[in-house]
Short mmCIF file of C-alpha atoms and ligand atoms in Angstrom, two decimals:
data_model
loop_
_atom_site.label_atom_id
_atom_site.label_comp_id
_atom_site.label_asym_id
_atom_site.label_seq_id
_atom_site.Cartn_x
_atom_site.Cartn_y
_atom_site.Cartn_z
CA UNK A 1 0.00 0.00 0.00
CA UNK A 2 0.79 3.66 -0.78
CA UNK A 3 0.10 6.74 0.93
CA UNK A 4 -2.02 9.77 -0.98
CA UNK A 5 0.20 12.53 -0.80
CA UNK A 6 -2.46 15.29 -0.22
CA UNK A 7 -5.44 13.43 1.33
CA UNK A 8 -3.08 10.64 3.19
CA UNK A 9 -5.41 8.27 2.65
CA UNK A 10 -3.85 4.12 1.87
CA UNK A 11 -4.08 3.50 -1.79
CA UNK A 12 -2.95 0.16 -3.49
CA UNK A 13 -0.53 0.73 -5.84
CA UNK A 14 -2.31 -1.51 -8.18
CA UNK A 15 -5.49 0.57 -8.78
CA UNK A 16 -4.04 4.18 -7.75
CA UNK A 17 -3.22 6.98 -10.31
CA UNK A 18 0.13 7.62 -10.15
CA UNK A 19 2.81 10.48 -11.47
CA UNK A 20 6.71 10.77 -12.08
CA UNK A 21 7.11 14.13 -10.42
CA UNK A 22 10.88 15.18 -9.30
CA UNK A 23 11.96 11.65 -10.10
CA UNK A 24 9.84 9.74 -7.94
CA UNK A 25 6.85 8.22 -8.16
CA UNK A 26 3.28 9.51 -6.20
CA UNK A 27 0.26 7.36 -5.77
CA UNK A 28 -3.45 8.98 -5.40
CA UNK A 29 -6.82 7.93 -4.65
CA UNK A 30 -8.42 10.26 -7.26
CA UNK A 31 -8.32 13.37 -10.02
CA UNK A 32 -9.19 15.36 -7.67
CA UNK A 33 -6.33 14.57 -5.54
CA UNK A 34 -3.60 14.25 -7.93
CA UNK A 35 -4.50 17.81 -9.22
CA UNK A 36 -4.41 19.48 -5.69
CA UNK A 37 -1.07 18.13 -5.70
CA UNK A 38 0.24 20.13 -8.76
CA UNK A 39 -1.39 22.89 -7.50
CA UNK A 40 0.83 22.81 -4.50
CA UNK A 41 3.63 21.94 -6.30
CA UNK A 42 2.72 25.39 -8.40
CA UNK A 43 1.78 27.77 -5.87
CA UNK A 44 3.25 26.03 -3.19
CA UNK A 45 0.36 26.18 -0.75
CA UNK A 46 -3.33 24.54 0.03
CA UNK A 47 -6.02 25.85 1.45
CA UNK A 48 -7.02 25.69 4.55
CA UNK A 49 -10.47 28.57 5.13
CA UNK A 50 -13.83 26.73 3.60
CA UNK A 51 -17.34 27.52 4.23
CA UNK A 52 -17.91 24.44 5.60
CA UNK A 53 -16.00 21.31 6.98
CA UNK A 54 -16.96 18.23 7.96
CA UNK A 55 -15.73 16.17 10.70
CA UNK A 56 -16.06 12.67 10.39
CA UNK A 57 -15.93 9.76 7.38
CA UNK A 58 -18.37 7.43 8.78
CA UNK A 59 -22.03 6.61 6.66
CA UNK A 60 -23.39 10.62 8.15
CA UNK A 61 -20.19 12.35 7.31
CA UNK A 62 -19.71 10.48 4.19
CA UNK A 63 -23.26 11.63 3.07
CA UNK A 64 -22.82 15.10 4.17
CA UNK A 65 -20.18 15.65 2.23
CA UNK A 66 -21.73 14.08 -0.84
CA UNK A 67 -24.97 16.02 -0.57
CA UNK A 68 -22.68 19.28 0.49
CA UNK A 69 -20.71 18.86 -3.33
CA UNK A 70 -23.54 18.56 -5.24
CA UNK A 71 -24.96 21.63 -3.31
CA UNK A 72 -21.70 23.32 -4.93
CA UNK A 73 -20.36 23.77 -1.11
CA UNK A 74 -16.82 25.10 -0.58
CA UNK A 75 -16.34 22.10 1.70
CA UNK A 76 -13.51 19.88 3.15
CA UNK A 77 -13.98 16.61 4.96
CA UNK A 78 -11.36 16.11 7.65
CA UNK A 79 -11.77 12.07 8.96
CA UNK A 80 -9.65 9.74 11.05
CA UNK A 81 -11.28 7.12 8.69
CA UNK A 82 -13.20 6.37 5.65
CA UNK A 83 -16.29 4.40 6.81
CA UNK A 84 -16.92 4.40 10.63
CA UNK A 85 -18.70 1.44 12.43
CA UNK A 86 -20.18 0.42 9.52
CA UNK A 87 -16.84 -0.89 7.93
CA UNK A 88 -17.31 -3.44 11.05
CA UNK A 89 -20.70 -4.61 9.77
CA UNK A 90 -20.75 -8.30 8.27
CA UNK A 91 -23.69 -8.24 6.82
CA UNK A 92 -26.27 -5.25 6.22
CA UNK A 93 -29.93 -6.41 5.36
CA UNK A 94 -31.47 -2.88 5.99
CA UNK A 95 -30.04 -0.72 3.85
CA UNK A 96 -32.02 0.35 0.91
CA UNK A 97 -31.33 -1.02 -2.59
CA UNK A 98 -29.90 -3.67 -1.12
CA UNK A 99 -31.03 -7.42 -0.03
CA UNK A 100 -27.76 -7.63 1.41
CA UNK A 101 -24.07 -6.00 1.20
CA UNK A 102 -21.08 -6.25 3.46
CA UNK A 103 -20.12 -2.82 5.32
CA UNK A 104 -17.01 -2.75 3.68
CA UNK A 105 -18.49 -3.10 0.15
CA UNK A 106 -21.21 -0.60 0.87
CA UNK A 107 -18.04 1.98 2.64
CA UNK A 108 -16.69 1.30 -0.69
CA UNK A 109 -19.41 2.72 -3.09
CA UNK A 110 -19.42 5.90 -0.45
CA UNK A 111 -16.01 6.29 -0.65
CA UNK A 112 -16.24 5.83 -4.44
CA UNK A 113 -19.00 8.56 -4.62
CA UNK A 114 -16.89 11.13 -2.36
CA UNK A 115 -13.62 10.91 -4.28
CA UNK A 116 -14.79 10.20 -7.73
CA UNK A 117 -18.21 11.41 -8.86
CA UNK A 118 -18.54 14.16 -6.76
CA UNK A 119 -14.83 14.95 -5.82
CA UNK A 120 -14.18 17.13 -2.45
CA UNK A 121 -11.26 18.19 -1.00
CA UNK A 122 -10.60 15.58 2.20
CA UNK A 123 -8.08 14.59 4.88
CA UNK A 124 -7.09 11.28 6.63
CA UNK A 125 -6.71 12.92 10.14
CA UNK A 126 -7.88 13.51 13.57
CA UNK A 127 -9.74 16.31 14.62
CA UNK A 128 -7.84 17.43 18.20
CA UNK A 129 -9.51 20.93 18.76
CA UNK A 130 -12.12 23.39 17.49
CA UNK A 131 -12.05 26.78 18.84
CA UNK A 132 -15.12 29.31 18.21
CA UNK A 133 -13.89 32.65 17.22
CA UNK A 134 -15.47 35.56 15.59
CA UNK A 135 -17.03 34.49 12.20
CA UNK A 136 -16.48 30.73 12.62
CA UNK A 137 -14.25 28.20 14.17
CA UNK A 138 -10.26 27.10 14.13
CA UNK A 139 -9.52 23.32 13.46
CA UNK A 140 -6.67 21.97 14.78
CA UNK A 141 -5.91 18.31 13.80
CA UNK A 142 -3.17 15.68 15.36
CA UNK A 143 -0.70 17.17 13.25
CA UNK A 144 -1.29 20.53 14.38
CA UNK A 145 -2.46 21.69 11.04
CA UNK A 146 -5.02 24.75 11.20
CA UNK A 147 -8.03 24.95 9.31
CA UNK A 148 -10.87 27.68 9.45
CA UNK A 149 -14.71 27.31 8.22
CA UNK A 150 -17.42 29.63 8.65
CA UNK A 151 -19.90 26.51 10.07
CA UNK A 152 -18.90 22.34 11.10
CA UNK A 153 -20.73 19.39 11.08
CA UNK A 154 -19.64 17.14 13.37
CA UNK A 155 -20.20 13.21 12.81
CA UNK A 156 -17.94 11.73 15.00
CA UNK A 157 -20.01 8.93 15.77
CA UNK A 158 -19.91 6.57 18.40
CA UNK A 159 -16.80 4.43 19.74
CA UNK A 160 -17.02 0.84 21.71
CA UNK A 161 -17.39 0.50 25.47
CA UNK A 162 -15.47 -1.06 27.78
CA UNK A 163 -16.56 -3.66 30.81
CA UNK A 164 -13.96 -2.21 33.05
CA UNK A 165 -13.08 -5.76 34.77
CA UNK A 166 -10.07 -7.22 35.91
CA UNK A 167 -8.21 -8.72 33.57
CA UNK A 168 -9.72 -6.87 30.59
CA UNK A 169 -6.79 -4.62 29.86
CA UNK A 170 -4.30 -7.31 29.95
CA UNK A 171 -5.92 -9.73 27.85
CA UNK A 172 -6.86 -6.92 25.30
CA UNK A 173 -5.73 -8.60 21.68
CA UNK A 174 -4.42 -11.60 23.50
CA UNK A 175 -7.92 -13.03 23.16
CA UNK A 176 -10.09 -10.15 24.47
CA UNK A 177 -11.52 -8.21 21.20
CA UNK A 178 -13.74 -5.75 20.98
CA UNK A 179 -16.68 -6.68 18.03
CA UNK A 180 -16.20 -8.91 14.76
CA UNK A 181 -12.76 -9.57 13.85
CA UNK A 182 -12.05 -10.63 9.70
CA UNK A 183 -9.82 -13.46 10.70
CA UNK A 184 -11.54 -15.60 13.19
CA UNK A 185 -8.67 -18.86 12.87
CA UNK A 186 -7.26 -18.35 16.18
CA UNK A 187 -10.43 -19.89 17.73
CA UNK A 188 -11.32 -22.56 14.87
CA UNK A 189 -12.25 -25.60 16.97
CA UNK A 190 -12.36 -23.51 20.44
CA UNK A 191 -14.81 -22.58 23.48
CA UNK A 192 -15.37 -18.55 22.91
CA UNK A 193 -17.42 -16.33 24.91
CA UNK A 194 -19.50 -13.09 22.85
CA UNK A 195 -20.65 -10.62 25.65
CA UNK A 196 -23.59 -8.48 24.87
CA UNK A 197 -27.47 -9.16 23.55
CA UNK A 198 -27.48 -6.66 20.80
CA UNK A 199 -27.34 -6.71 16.96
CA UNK A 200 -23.89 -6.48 17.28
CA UNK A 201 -22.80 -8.85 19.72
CA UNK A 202 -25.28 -11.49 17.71
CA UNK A 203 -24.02 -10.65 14.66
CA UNK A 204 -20.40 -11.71 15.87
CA UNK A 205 -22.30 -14.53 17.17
CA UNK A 206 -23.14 -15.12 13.75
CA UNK A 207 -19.75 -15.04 12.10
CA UNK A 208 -18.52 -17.45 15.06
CA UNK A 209 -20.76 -20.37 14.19
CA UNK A 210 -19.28 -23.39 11.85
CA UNK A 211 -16.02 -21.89 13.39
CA UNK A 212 -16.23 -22.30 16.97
CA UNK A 213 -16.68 -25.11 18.73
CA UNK A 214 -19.68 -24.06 21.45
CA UNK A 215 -20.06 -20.26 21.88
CA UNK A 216 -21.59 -18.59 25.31
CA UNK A 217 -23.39 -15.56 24.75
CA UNK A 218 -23.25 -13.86 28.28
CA UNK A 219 -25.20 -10.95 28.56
CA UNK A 220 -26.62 -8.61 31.77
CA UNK A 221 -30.44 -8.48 30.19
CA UNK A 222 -32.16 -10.46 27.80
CA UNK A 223 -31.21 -10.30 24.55
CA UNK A 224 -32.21 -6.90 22.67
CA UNK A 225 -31.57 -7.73 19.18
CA UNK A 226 -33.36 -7.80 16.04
CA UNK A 227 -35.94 -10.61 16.73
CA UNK A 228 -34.92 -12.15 12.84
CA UNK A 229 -31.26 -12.62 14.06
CA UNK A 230 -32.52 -13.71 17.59
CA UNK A 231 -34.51 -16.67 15.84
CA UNK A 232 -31.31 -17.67 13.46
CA UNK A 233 -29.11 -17.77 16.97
CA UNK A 234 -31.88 -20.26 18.14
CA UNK A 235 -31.25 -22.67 15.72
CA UNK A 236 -27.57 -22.86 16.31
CA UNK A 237 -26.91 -26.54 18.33
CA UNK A 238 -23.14 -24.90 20.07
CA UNK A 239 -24.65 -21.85 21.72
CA UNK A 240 -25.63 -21.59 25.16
CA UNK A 241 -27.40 -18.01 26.24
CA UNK A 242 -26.46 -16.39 29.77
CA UNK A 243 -28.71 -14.14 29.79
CA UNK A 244 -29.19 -11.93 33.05
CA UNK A 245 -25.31 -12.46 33.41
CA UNK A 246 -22.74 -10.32 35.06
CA UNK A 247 -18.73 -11.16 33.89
CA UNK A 248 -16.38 -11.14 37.02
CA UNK A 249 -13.35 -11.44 35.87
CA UNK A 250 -11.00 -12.31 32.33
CA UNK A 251 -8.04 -14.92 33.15
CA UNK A 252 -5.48 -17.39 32.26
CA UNK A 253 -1.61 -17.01 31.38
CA UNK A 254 -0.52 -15.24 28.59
CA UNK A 255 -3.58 -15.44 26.73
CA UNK A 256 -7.06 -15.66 27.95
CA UNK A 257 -7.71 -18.88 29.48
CA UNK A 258 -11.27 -18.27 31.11
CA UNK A 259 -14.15 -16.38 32.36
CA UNK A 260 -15.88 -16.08 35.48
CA UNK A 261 -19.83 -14.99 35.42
CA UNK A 262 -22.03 -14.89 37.34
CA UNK A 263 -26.06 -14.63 37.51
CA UNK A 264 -27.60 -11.57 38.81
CA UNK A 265 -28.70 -11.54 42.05
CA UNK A 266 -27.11 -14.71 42.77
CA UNK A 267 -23.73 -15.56 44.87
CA UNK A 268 -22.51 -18.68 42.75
CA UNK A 269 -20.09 -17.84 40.31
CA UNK A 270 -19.46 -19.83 36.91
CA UNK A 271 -15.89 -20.31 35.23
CA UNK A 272 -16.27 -21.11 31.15
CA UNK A 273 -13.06 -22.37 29.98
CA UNK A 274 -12.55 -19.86 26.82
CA UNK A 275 -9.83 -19.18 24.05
CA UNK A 276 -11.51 -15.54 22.89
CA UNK A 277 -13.71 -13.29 24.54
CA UNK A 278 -15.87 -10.86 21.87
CA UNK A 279 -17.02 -8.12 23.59
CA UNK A 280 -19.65 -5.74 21.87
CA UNK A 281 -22.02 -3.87 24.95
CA UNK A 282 -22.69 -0.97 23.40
CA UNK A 283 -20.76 2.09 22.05
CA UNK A 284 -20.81 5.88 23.72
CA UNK A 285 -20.86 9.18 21.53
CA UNK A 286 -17.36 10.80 20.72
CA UNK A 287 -19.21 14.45 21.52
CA UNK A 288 -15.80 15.35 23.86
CA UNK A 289 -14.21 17.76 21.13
CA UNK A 290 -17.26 20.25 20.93
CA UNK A 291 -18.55 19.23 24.89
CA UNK A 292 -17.38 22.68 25.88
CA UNK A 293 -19.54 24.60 22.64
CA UNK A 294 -22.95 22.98 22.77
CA UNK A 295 -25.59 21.16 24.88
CA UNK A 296 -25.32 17.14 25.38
CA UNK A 297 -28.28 14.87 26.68
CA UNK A 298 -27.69 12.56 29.66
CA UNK A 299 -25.66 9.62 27.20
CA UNK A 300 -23.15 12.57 25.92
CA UNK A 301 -25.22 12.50 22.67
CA UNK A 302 -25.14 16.56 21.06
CA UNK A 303 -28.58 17.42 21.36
CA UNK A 304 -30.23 18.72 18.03
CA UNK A 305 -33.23 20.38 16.33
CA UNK A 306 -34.91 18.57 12.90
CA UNK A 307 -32.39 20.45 10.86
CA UNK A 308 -29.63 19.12 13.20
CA UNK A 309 -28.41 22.23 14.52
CA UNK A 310 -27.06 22.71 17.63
CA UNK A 311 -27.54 24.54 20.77
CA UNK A 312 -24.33 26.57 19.12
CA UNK A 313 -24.70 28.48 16.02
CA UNK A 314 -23.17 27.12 12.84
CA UNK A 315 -22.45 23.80 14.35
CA UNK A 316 -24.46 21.12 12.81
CA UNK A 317 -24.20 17.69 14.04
CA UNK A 318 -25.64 14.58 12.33
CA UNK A 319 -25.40 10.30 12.91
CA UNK A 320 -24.97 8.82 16.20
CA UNK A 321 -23.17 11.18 17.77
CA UNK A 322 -26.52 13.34 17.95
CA UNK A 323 -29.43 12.45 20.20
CA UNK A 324 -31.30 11.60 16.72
CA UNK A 325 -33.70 8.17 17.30
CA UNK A 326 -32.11 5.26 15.92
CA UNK A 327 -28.33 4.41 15.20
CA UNK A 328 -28.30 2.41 11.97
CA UNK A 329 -26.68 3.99 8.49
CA UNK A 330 -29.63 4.44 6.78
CA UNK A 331 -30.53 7.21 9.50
CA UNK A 332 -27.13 8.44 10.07
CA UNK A 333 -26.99 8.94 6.24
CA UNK A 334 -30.26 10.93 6.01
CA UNK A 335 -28.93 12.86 9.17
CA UNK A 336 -26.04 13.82 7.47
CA UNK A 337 -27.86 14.99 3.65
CA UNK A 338 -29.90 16.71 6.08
CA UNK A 339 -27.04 18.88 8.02
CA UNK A 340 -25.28 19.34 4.56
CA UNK A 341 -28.63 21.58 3.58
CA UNK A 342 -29.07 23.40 6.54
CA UNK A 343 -25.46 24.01 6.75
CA UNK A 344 -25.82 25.45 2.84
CA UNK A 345 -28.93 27.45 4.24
CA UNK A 346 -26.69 28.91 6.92
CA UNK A 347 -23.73 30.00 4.87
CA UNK A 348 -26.47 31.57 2.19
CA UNK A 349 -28.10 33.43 5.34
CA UNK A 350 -24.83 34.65 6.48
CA UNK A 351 -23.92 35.86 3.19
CA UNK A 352 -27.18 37.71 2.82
CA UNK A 353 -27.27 39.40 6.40
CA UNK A 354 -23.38 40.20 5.34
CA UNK A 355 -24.53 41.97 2.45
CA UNK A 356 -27.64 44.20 3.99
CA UNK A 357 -24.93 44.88 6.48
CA UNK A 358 -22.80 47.00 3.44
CA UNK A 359 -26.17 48.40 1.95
CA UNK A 360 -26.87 50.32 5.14
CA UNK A 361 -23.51 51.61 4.93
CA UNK A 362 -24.09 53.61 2.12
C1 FAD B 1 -20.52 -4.31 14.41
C2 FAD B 1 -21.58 -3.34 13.94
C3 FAD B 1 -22.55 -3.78 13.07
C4 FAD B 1 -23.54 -2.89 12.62
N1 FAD B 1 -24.47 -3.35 11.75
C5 FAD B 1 -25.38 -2.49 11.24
C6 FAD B 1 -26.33 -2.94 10.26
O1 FAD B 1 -26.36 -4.12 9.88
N2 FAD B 1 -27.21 -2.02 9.78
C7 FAD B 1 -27.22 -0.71 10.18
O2 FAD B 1 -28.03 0.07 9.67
N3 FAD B 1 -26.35 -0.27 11.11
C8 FAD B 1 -25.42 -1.11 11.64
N4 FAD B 1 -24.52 -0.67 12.58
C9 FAD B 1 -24.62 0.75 13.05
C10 FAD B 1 -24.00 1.72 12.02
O3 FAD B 1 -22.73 1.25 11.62
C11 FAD B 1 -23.93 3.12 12.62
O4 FAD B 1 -25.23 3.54 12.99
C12 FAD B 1 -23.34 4.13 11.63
O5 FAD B 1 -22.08 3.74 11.18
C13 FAD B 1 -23.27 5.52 12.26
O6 FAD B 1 -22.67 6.38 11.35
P1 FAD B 1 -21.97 7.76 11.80
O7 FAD B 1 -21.39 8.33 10.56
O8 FAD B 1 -22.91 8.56 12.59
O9 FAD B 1 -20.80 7.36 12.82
P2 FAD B 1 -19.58 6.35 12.72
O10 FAD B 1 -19.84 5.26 11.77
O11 FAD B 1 -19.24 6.01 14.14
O12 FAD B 1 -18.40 7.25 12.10
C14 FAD B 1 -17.74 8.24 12.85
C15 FAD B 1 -16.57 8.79 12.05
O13 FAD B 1 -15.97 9.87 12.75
C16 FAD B 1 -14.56 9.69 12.82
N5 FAD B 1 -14.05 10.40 14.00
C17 FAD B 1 -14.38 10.23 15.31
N6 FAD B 1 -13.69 11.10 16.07
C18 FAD B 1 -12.92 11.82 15.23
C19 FAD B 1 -11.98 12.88 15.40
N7 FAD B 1 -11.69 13.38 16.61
N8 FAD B 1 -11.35 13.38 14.30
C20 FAD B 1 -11.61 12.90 13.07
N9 FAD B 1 -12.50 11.90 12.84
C21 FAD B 1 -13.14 11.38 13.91
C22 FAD B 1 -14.41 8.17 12.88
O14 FAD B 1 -13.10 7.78 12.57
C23 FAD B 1 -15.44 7.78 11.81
O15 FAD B 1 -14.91 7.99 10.52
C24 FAD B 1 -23.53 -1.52 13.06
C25 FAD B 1 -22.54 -1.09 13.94
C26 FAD B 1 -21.56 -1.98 14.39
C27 FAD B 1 -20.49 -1.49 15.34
#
């Protein structure tokens, strides 16, 4: 793999565009992308003040910024990733247009549709600090690079929780993982443990069965998943449910050996001999870089109004980061279109008030 010059996304050298520039040979993900870079090479600089920018590259931000180019938005997408969560997803039978696609193939067309048919200028990095000042708001990212745009939507998204047991921090990637994994080998034939009773958790149940040897779904309620994938899990002859489980404690050697559980209520404790532990209880909102700007419900979510803005002028918010009903990609992609308007309706408001503020100057 290669690294996009301008955009620092991975390319494959295979199906990247490449030029001979200075001797050497650069690799990019797109037109768009290669041109920026002879711009640079030209005038020797980027730029860094938009209208808008978008933080975030999962399904909302993704969507935001596809809506926000054909809109004709100056607009710049600044991501730690292309595809969010829903590069994670196995197997996506909800989307629309679709009886069923693989997160990473439907991350794919997304990406395909941001970089290619309706180009915009993007970055592969993480968003560190935003800063209100007069007019807008200063983006700093992990490389200390400064950016400037006159409104944000943020789409940060949501990031996995932790149980917060002993043994879980040692064990992490020594047989404690957190969701689906791509290569499940390491526990072909083995006892494995999947803790949680959502879509998630049963999903990974899912892509465990025909590879592990008896699986133990342990989780503290019953399980809250889709009833369709509840009924396939019922048919499976090597799971056993815990349901109205607590875990106790990861442990073994140098990889995890066992678990302890135990029932709720109840003293006696349970230890399942186990070579992998998937753990998938939930996720929290990554609201923390604009916590100090705008209003947050309860879970951390940014609270917004039907045309996701914010308690803070010209911040927009959109997908599960917001308090918006429902966290699946269909929504979080109609969240985002939606802030990608109403951010274009702000920008078109400020230009107007700008410009009755001249004509009663004269
Ligand atoms: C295992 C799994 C399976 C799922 N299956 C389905 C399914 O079958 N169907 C369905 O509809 N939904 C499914 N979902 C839910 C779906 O993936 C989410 O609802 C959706 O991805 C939310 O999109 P989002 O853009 O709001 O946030 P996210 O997908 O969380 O994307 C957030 C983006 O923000 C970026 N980011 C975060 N912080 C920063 C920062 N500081 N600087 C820069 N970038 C940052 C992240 O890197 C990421 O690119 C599943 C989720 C999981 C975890």
């Amino acid at each position: 793999m290669e690294r996009d010059p301008i955009c620092h996304m991975e390319v494959s050298e295979k199906t990247a565009l490449t030029i001979e520039y200075d001797g050497r040979t650069f690799y990019f993900c797109s037109e768009g992308c290669l041109d920026k870079f002879m711009t640079e090479r030209s005038r020797k600089s980027l730029k860094t003040s938009y209208d808008l920018i978008i933080i975030g590259g999962g399904p909302a931000g993704l969507t935001a910024a596809v809506y926000a180019a054909t809109l004709k938005t100056d607009a710049f997408l600044l991501a730690r990733d292309l595809g969010g969560q829903a590069i994670d997803s196995t197997k996506i039978e909800n989307y629309m247009g679709y009886d069923f696609i693989t997160g990473p193939e439907l991350v794919e067309r997304f990406q395909y549709q941001l970089i290619h048919s309706h180009y915009m200028d993007h970055l592969m990095s993480d968003v560190e600090k935003i800063e209100p000042l007069e007019g807008g708001f200063h983006i700093t990212t992990g490389e200390l690079k400064k950016y400037f745009a006159k409104t944000l939507i943020i789409t940060t998204g949501m990031t996995r929780r932790k149980l917060k047991i002993p043994g879980e921090e040692e064990y992490q990637r020594k047989g404690i993982f957190y969701g689906s994994l791509q290569d499940f080998s390491f526990v072909q034939g083995e006892d494995v443990a999947v803790i949680g009773g959502g879509n998630s958790a049963l999903q990974v149940v899912e892509n465990l069965h025909g590879i592990a040897k008896n699986i133990h779904i342990i989780s503290d309620l019953k399980l809250t998943g889709d009833p369709a994938i509840i009924a396939r899990i019922n048919t499976f002859s090597n799971v056993q449910k815990y349901e109205e489980y607590k875990i106790i404690e990861f442990s073994g050697q140098d990889t995890l050996a066992s678990i302890i559980i135990r029932k709720k209520a109840e003293e006696k404790t349970i230890r399942l001999p186990v070579k992998g532990a998937f753990i998938a209880i939930g996720l929290q909102p990554n609201s923390a870089l604009v916590s100090h700007l705008l209003k947050l419900n309860e879970k951390g979510e940014i609270m917004i109004q039907p045309d996701c803005s914010t308690s803070h002028p010209g911040l927009f918010a959109a997908g599960d980061v917001t308090d918006a009903y429902g966290k699946r990609i269909i929504i979080a992609s109609g969240e985002g279109a939606k802030a990608a308007m109403a951010a274009r309706q702000y920008i078109l408001n400020l230009r107007k008030n700008k410009f009755k503020e001249k004509a009663n100057e004269y």
